[in-house]
């Protein structure tokens, strides 16, 4: 005390020092000539940590000259002014006349020792400034496991508590809740170091932190804290904009602080054990077990199918491969009537447009090798094809191009004759050389494989950078996890959301294996000149199926990358290959009955690239942007009309300078001069329904302007895919075809799985359309094995449903394998 008095006298100040006690308020007044010092002491124990809190209030007269409070401890110094001035956005100043701070406690060196600290109160104001000082003990300073604690905090009176890991726990989850949304607050996990950063302007300097409205959760691992203990810091922010609140307007001058009054928030904190390493193992094995079981079931079905085939052959129910064509044809037909080509009639000599009975047929006259396409019997025998006879069917196609068969001047007129018939058959649209089409559709697979490599590598690099930034800065507002069920592993913050995408990869690979087996079997039949493979059923082209399987695998990889750090800047990673899958499925449906006129891989992927481009632009600029929605809606409607016209006329419609003249002439002849119905009624019904749905979606987007543009765009693709699939099934049944038990079972099971999957998808555990704090209000606990949440179950079910959908596309026309192509309708 003498030393302090001497120092004060030397400085020309009057120093008043007194012994002070806890839980007792002290009042006084200081000015520029007077300094008050309060000396405190308390006993600390090594096995028990006790918090100490210092609270200071000043009168309104102290606004011009604040009071400076300095707390001196043995190993730390804490200082703050009262009124406390904190800054917000745009350098706004906020004044708080009641300040409370918790002292950082140094560890005790002995079992029990007395520690001293001093509270100095001073000011530079020439006039007296009155204050009130209260130093209290924080009895519940140390948090216990499963022991909730209620407390209040303000912007100038933050709170923090200590937690010590028990020996048996390696990780815990800290949950903080509040009954009120605002004021916005920040939850921080900091190491046991002094000083503790517990103000709005410095809480982000160290440790892990996240903003909060009503709910927050942070998983903490023991290995990250050498002392096996940490502080839970709760700070109320000066403004609510970070949590989605409004930034209030205050009429103030540039340097005039705003008095916000009391921004108080009641909170509850509880620390619970996180999952153990056994839960990681069981969750991973569960995930692997589900999807590897599909491999086992597929193998059993394949063995059963092979056994049935051998049994039928042994019983003489299947004709041997060498059976003459006429015998095979009689065996495959139900009525026992030999088709026209086998009676020696010219296959296209009796075209009757609009007649189902006079259907086009496939020429098989004197076919010693199936490479002689139907075009040879249609008047193109002068094309030099003799060099193809005798060559193996699957030779290299390096010198064979699709355009080589479209160079004659009468090709276009022939296409007009064939494709504008009122009733088309698959034989009419399967006239090109199979080797050429095989090469054409293989490009789909090689292109998507190339796209996948160039797309995935920078994505992986980017999300690794995101995760590194989160780990280094501790800012958990960067990524939108379900923090109540986010299980870290290594450097990954949410391992469960990543491993749950394994189903897409494994089932995509299984689908590729199934397609490979089918292709090998089909190619073997072609090499044996099997009539059923050559002349019957939907033409088999596997390139699009390979592309679909690859897209499913890439969806799993990119979805896992997205869930490394989910946010709005990388959401397109999760949806890009969903667009691809929807587009490829529609192309495959169309290819089944239109193999000659399906889109090329280059044009198809170019269109999908435009879709992804609009997805990115919509996510970045579409929110509330009227101009963007108007432009997009116009493009959507115009594209729908152009595509509808192209489909209605089977690709024989041209967009050129004479389009207006042709449209006017058609309206005059078909609508004014004589009122006639559409020539292609089925196609017209599909396209009218498609236009109604797309125009409705465009109107909804223009009026509602949904924030999640990427999901809106995906919904457009899925609606069109479902419409086309329903049309295909209805027309298939209407044409007298049927569904075999396996595709029918796949349709039923897949529909049920899709229903459950969508239920879990719409649970909405987080959303990057809102602020991180608002997104955490949707967080929920794990619901499966204590390891997986609702969105993980969506990953499981949607991968199974997509795999089932692919199987439906693969098997839905198996009933036509014994039907000649000139008897299979096009729709």
mmCIF file with all atom_site columns, N, CA and C in Angstrom, residues 722 746-763 790 793-794 796-802 805:
data_model
loop_
_atom_site.group_PDB
_atom_site.id
_atom_site.type_symbol
_atom_site.label_atom_id
_atom_site.label_alt_id
_atom_site.label_comp_id
_atom_site.label_asym_id
_atom_site.label_entity_id
_atom_site.label_seq_id
_atom_site.pdbx_PDB_ins_code
_atom_site.Cartn_x
_atom_site.Cartn_y
_atom_site.Cartn_z
_atom_site.occupancy
_atom_site.B_iso_or_equiv
_atom_site.pdbx_formal_charge
_atom_site.auth_seq_id
_atom_site.auth_comp_id
_atom_site.auth_asym_id
_atom_site.auth_atom_id
_atom_site.pdbx_PDB_model_num
ATOM 1  N N  . UNK A 1 722 ? -40.460 -37.373 -65.408 1.00 0.00 ? 722 UNK A N  1
ATOM 2  C CA . UNK A 1 722 ? -41.597 -38.165 -64.930 1.00 0.00 ? 722 UNK A CA 1
ATOM 3  C C  . UNK A 1 722 ? -42.740 -38.142 -65.930 1.00 0.00 ? 722 UNK A C  1
ATOM 4  N N  . UNK A 1 746 ? -39.626 -53.630 -60.040 1.00 0.00 ? 746 UNK A N  1
ATOM 5  C CA . UNK A 1 746 ? -38.699 -52.494 -59.902 1.00 0.00 ? 746 UNK A CA 1
ATOM 6  C C  . UNK A 1 746 ? -39.452 -51.170 -59.847 1.00 0.00 ? 746 UNK A C  1
ATOM 7  N N  . UNK A 1 747 ? -40.502 -51.027 -60.672 1.00 0.00 ? 747 UNK A N  1
ATOM 8  C CA . UNK A 1 747 ? -41.272 -49.782 -60.676 1.00 0.00 ? 747 UNK A CA 1
ATOM 9  C C  . UNK A 1 747 ? -41.952 -49.569 -59.334 1.00 0.00 ? 747 UNK A C  1
ATOM 10 N N  . UNK A 1 748 ? -42.583 -50.617 -58.808 1.00 0.00 ? 748 UNK A N  1
ATOM 11 C CA . UNK A 1 748 ? -43.293 -50.497 -57.528 1.00 0.00 ? 748 UNK A CA 1
ATOM 12 C C  . UNK A 1 748 ? -42.324 -50.195 -56.395 1.00 0.00 ? 748 UNK A C  1
ATOM 13 N N  . UNK A 1 749 ? -41.259 -50.978 -56.295 1.00 0.00 ? 749 UNK A N  1
ATOM 14 C CA . UNK A 1 749 ? -40.293 -50.786 -55.208 1.00 0.00 ? 749 UNK A CA 1
ATOM 15 C C  . UNK A 1 749 ? -39.604 -49.432 -55.310 1.00 0.00 ? 749 UNK A C  1
ATOM 16 N N  . UNK A 1 750 ? -39.231 -49.050 -56.528 1.00 0.00 ? 750 UNK A N  1
ATOM 17 C CA . UNK A 1 750 ? -38.555 -47.763 -56.709 1.00 0.00 ? 750 UNK A CA 1
ATOM 18 C C  . UNK A 1 750 ? -39.468 -46.606 -56.333 1.00 0.00 ? 750 UNK A C  1
ATOM 19 N N  . UNK A 1 751 ? -40.748 -46.702 -56.675 1.00 0.00 ? 751 UNK A N  1
ATOM 20 C CA . UNK A 1 751 ? -41.692 -45.629 -56.323 1.00 0.00 ? 751 UNK A CA 1
ATOM 21 C C  . UNK A 1 751 ? -41.819 -45.497 -54.812 1.00 0.00 ? 751 UNK A C  1
ATOM 22 N N  . UNK A 1 752 ? -41.887 -46.632 -54.119 1.00 0.00 ? 752 UNK A N  1
ATOM 23 C CA . UNK A 1 752 ? -41.987 -46.593 -52.652 1.00 0.00 ? 752 UNK A CA 1
ATOM 24 C C  . UNK A 1 752 ? -40.728 -45.985 -52.045 1.00 0.00 ? 752 UNK A C  1
ATOM 25 N N  . UNK A 1 753 ? -39.570 -46.414 -52.541 1.00 0.00 ? 753 UNK A N  1
ATOM 26 C CA . UNK A 1 753 ? -38.308 -45.889 -52.001 1.00 0.00 ? 753 UNK A CA 1
ATOM 27 C C  . UNK A 1 753 ? -38.188 -44.399 -52.280 1.00 0.00 ? 753 UNK A C  1
ATOM 28 N N  . UNK A 1 754 ? -38.589 -43.963 -53.479 1.00 0.00 ? 754 UNK A N  1
ATOM 29 C CA . UNK A 1 754 ? -38.558 -42.530 -53.786 1.00 0.00 ? 754 UNK A CA 1
ATOM 30 C C  . UNK A 1 754 ? -39.445 -41.747 -52.824 1.00 0.00 ? 754 UNK A C  1
ATOM 31 N N  . UNK A 1 755 ? -40.612 -42.300 -52.483 1.00 0.00 ? 755 UNK A N  1
ATOM 32 C CA . UNK A 1 755 ? -41.507 -41.611 -51.551 1.00 0.00 ? 755 UNK A CA 1
ATOM 33 C C  . UNK A 1 755 ? -40.864 -41.403 -50.192 1.00 0.00 ? 755 UNK A C  1
ATOM 34 N N  . UNK A 1 756 ? -40.250 -42.460 -49.641 1.00 0.00 ? 756 UNK A N  1
ATOM 35 C CA . UNK A 1 756 ? -39.578 -42.328 -48.351 1.00 0.00 ? 756 UNK A CA 1
ATOM 36 C C  . UNK A 1 756 ? -38.366 -41.396 -48.462 1.00 0.00 ? 756 UNK A C  1
ATOM 37 N N  . UNK A 1 757 ? -37.639 -41.492 -49.581 1.00 0.00 ? 757 UNK A N  1
ATOM 38 C CA . UNK A 1 757 ? -36.456 -40.645 -49.755 1.00 0.00 ? 757 UNK A CA 1
ATOM 39 C C  . UNK A 1 757 ? -36.836 -39.176 -49.759 1.00 0.00 ? 757 UNK A C  1
ATOM 40 N N  . UNK A 1 758 ? -37.894 -38.826 -50.483 1.00 0.00 ? 758 UNK A N  1
ATOM 41 C CA . UNK A 1 758 ? -38.316 -37.427 -50.539 1.00 0.00 ? 758 UNK A CA 1
ATOM 42 C C  . UNK A 1 758 ? -38.803 -36.937 -49.183 1.00 0.00 ? 758 UNK A C  1
ATOM 43 N N  . UNK A 1 759 ? -39.408 -37.838 -48.407 1.00 0.00 ? 759 UNK A N  1
ATOM 44 C CA . UNK A 1 759 ? -39.832 -37.449 -47.053 1.00 0.00 ? 759 UNK A CA 1
ATOM 45 C C  . UNK A 1 759 ? -38.628 -36.982 -46.236 1.00 0.00 ? 759 UNK A C  1
ATOM 46 N N  . UNK A 1 760 ? -37.552 -37.740 -46.268 1.00 0.00 ? 760 UNK A N  1
ATOM 47 C CA . UNK A 1 760 ? -36.367 -37.361 -45.494 1.00 0.00 ? 760 UNK A CA 1
ATOM 48 C C  . UNK A 1 760 ? -35.669 -36.157 -46.115 1.00 0.00 ? 760 UNK A C  1
ATOM 49 N N  . UNK A 1 761 ? -35.753 -36.019 -47.451 1.00 0.00 ? 761 UNK A N  1
ATOM 50 C CA . UNK A 1 761 ? -35.108 -34.875 -48.092 1.00 0.00 ? 761 UNK A CA 1
ATOM 51 C C  . UNK A 1 761 ? -35.740 -33.559 -47.646 1.00 0.00 ? 761 UNK A C  1
ATOM 52 N N  . UNK A 1 762 ? -37.057 -33.544 -47.523 1.00 0.00 ? 762 UNK A N  1
ATOM 53 C CA . UNK A 1 762 ? -37.753 -32.303 -47.191 1.00 0.00 ? 762 UNK A CA 1
ATOM 54 C C  . UNK A 1 762 ? -37.761 -32.006 -45.695 1.00 0.00 ? 762 UNK A C  1
ATOM 55 N N  . UNK A 1 763 ? -37.026 -32.773 -44.909 1.00 0.00 ? 763 UNK A N  1
ATOM 56 C CA . UNK A 1 763 ? -36.905 -32.440 -43.489 1.00 0.00 ? 763 UNK A CA 1
ATOM 57 C C  . UNK A 1 763 ? -36.134 -31.140 -43.290 1.00 0.00 ? 763 UNK A C  1
ATOM 58 N N  . UNK A 1 790 ? -31.238 -37.294 -40.871 1.00 0.00 ? 790 UNK A N  1
ATOM 59 C CA . UNK A 1 790 ? -32.254 -37.439 -41.919 1.00 0.00 ? 790 UNK A CA 1
ATOM 60 C C  . UNK A 1 790 ? -31.647 -37.319 -43.310 1.00 0.00 ? 790 UNK A C  1
ATOM 61 N N  . UNK A 1 793 ? -29.977 -40.450 -44.453 1.00 0.00 ? 793 UNK A N  1
ATOM 62 C CA . UNK A 1 793 ? -30.952 -41.442 -44.907 1.00 0.00 ? 793 UNK A CA 1
ATOM 63 C C  . UNK A 1 793 ? -31.449 -41.090 -46.307 1.00 0.00 ? 793 UNK A C  1
ATOM 64 N N  . UNK A 1 794 ? -31.585 -39.803 -46.597 1.00 0.00 ? 794 UNK A N  1
ATOM 65 C CA . UNK A 1 794 ? -31.910 -39.394 -47.969 1.00 0.00 ? 794 UNK A CA 1
ATOM 66 C C  . UNK A 1 794 ? -30.848 -39.889 -48.940 1.00 0.00 ? 794 UNK A C  1
ATOM 67 N N  . UNK A 1 796 ? -28.946 -42.539 -48.583 1.00 0.00 ? 796 UNK A N  1
ATOM 68 C CA . UNK A 1 796 ? -29.125 -43.989 -48.730 1.00 0.00 ? 796 UNK A CA 1
ATOM 69 C C  . UNK A 1 796 ? -30.277 -44.313 -49.674 1.00 0.00 ? 796 UNK A C  1
ATOM 70 N N  . UNK A 1 797 ? -31.439 -43.739 -49.380 1.00 0.00 ? 797 UNK A N  1
ATOM 71 C CA . UNK A 1 797 ? -32.647 -44.101 -50.127 1.00 0.00 ? 797 UNK A CA 1
ATOM 72 C C  . UNK A 1 797 ? -32.617 -43.580 -51.554 1.00 0.00 ? 797 UNK A C  1
ATOM 73 N N  . UNK A 1 798 ? -32.105 -42.366 -51.754 1.00 0.00 ? 798 UNK A N  1
ATOM 74 C CA . UNK A 1 798 ? -32.092 -41.815 -53.119 1.00 0.00 ? 798 UNK A CA 1
ATOM 75 C C  . UNK A 1 798 ? -31.120 -42.577 -54.010 1.00 0.00 ? 798 UNK A C  1
ATOM 76 N N  . UNK A 1 799 ? -29.995 -43.032 -53.460 1.00 0.00 ? 799 UNK A N  1
ATOM 77 C CA . UNK A 1 799 ? -29.082 -43.836 -54.280 1.00 0.00 ? 799 UNK A CA 1
ATOM 78 C C  . UNK A 1 799 ? -29.726 -45.156 -54.679 1.00 0.00 ? 799 UNK A C  1
ATOM 79 N N  . UNK A 1 800 ? -30.454 -45.768 -53.739 1.00 0.00 ? 800 UNK A N  1
ATOM 80 C CA . UNK A 1 800 ? -31.162 -47.012 -54.065 1.00 0.00 ? 800 UNK A CA 1
ATOM 81 C C  . UNK A 1 800 ? -32.256 -46.743 -55.089 1.00 0.00 ? 800 UNK A C  1
ATOM 82 N N  . UNK A 1 801 ? -32.980 -45.626 -54.911 1.00 0.00 ? 801 UNK A N  1
ATOM 83 C CA . UNK A 1 801 ? -34.063 -45.306 -55.838 1.00 0.00 ? 801 UNK A CA 1
ATOM 84 C C  . UNK A 1 801 ? -33.532 -45.006 -57.237 1.00 0.00 ? 801 UNK A C  1
ATOM 85 N N  . UNK A 1 802 ? -32.409 -44.318 -57.339 1.00 0.00 ? 802 UNK A N  1
ATOM 86 C CA . UNK A 1 802 ? -31.825 -44.048 -58.650 1.00 0.00 ? 802 UNK A CA 1
ATOM 87 C C  . UNK A 1 802 ? -31.374 -45.346 -59.317 1.00 0.00 ? 802 UNK A C  1
ATOM 88 N N  . UNK A 1 805 ? -34.397 -46.974 -60.571 1.00 0.00 ? 805 UNK A N  1
ATOM 89 C CA . UNK A 1 805 ? -34.899 -46.292 -61.767 1.00 0.00 ? 805 UNK A CA 1
ATOM 90 C C  . UNK A 1 805 ? -34.104 -46.700 -63.000 1.00 0.00 ? 805 UNK A C  1
#
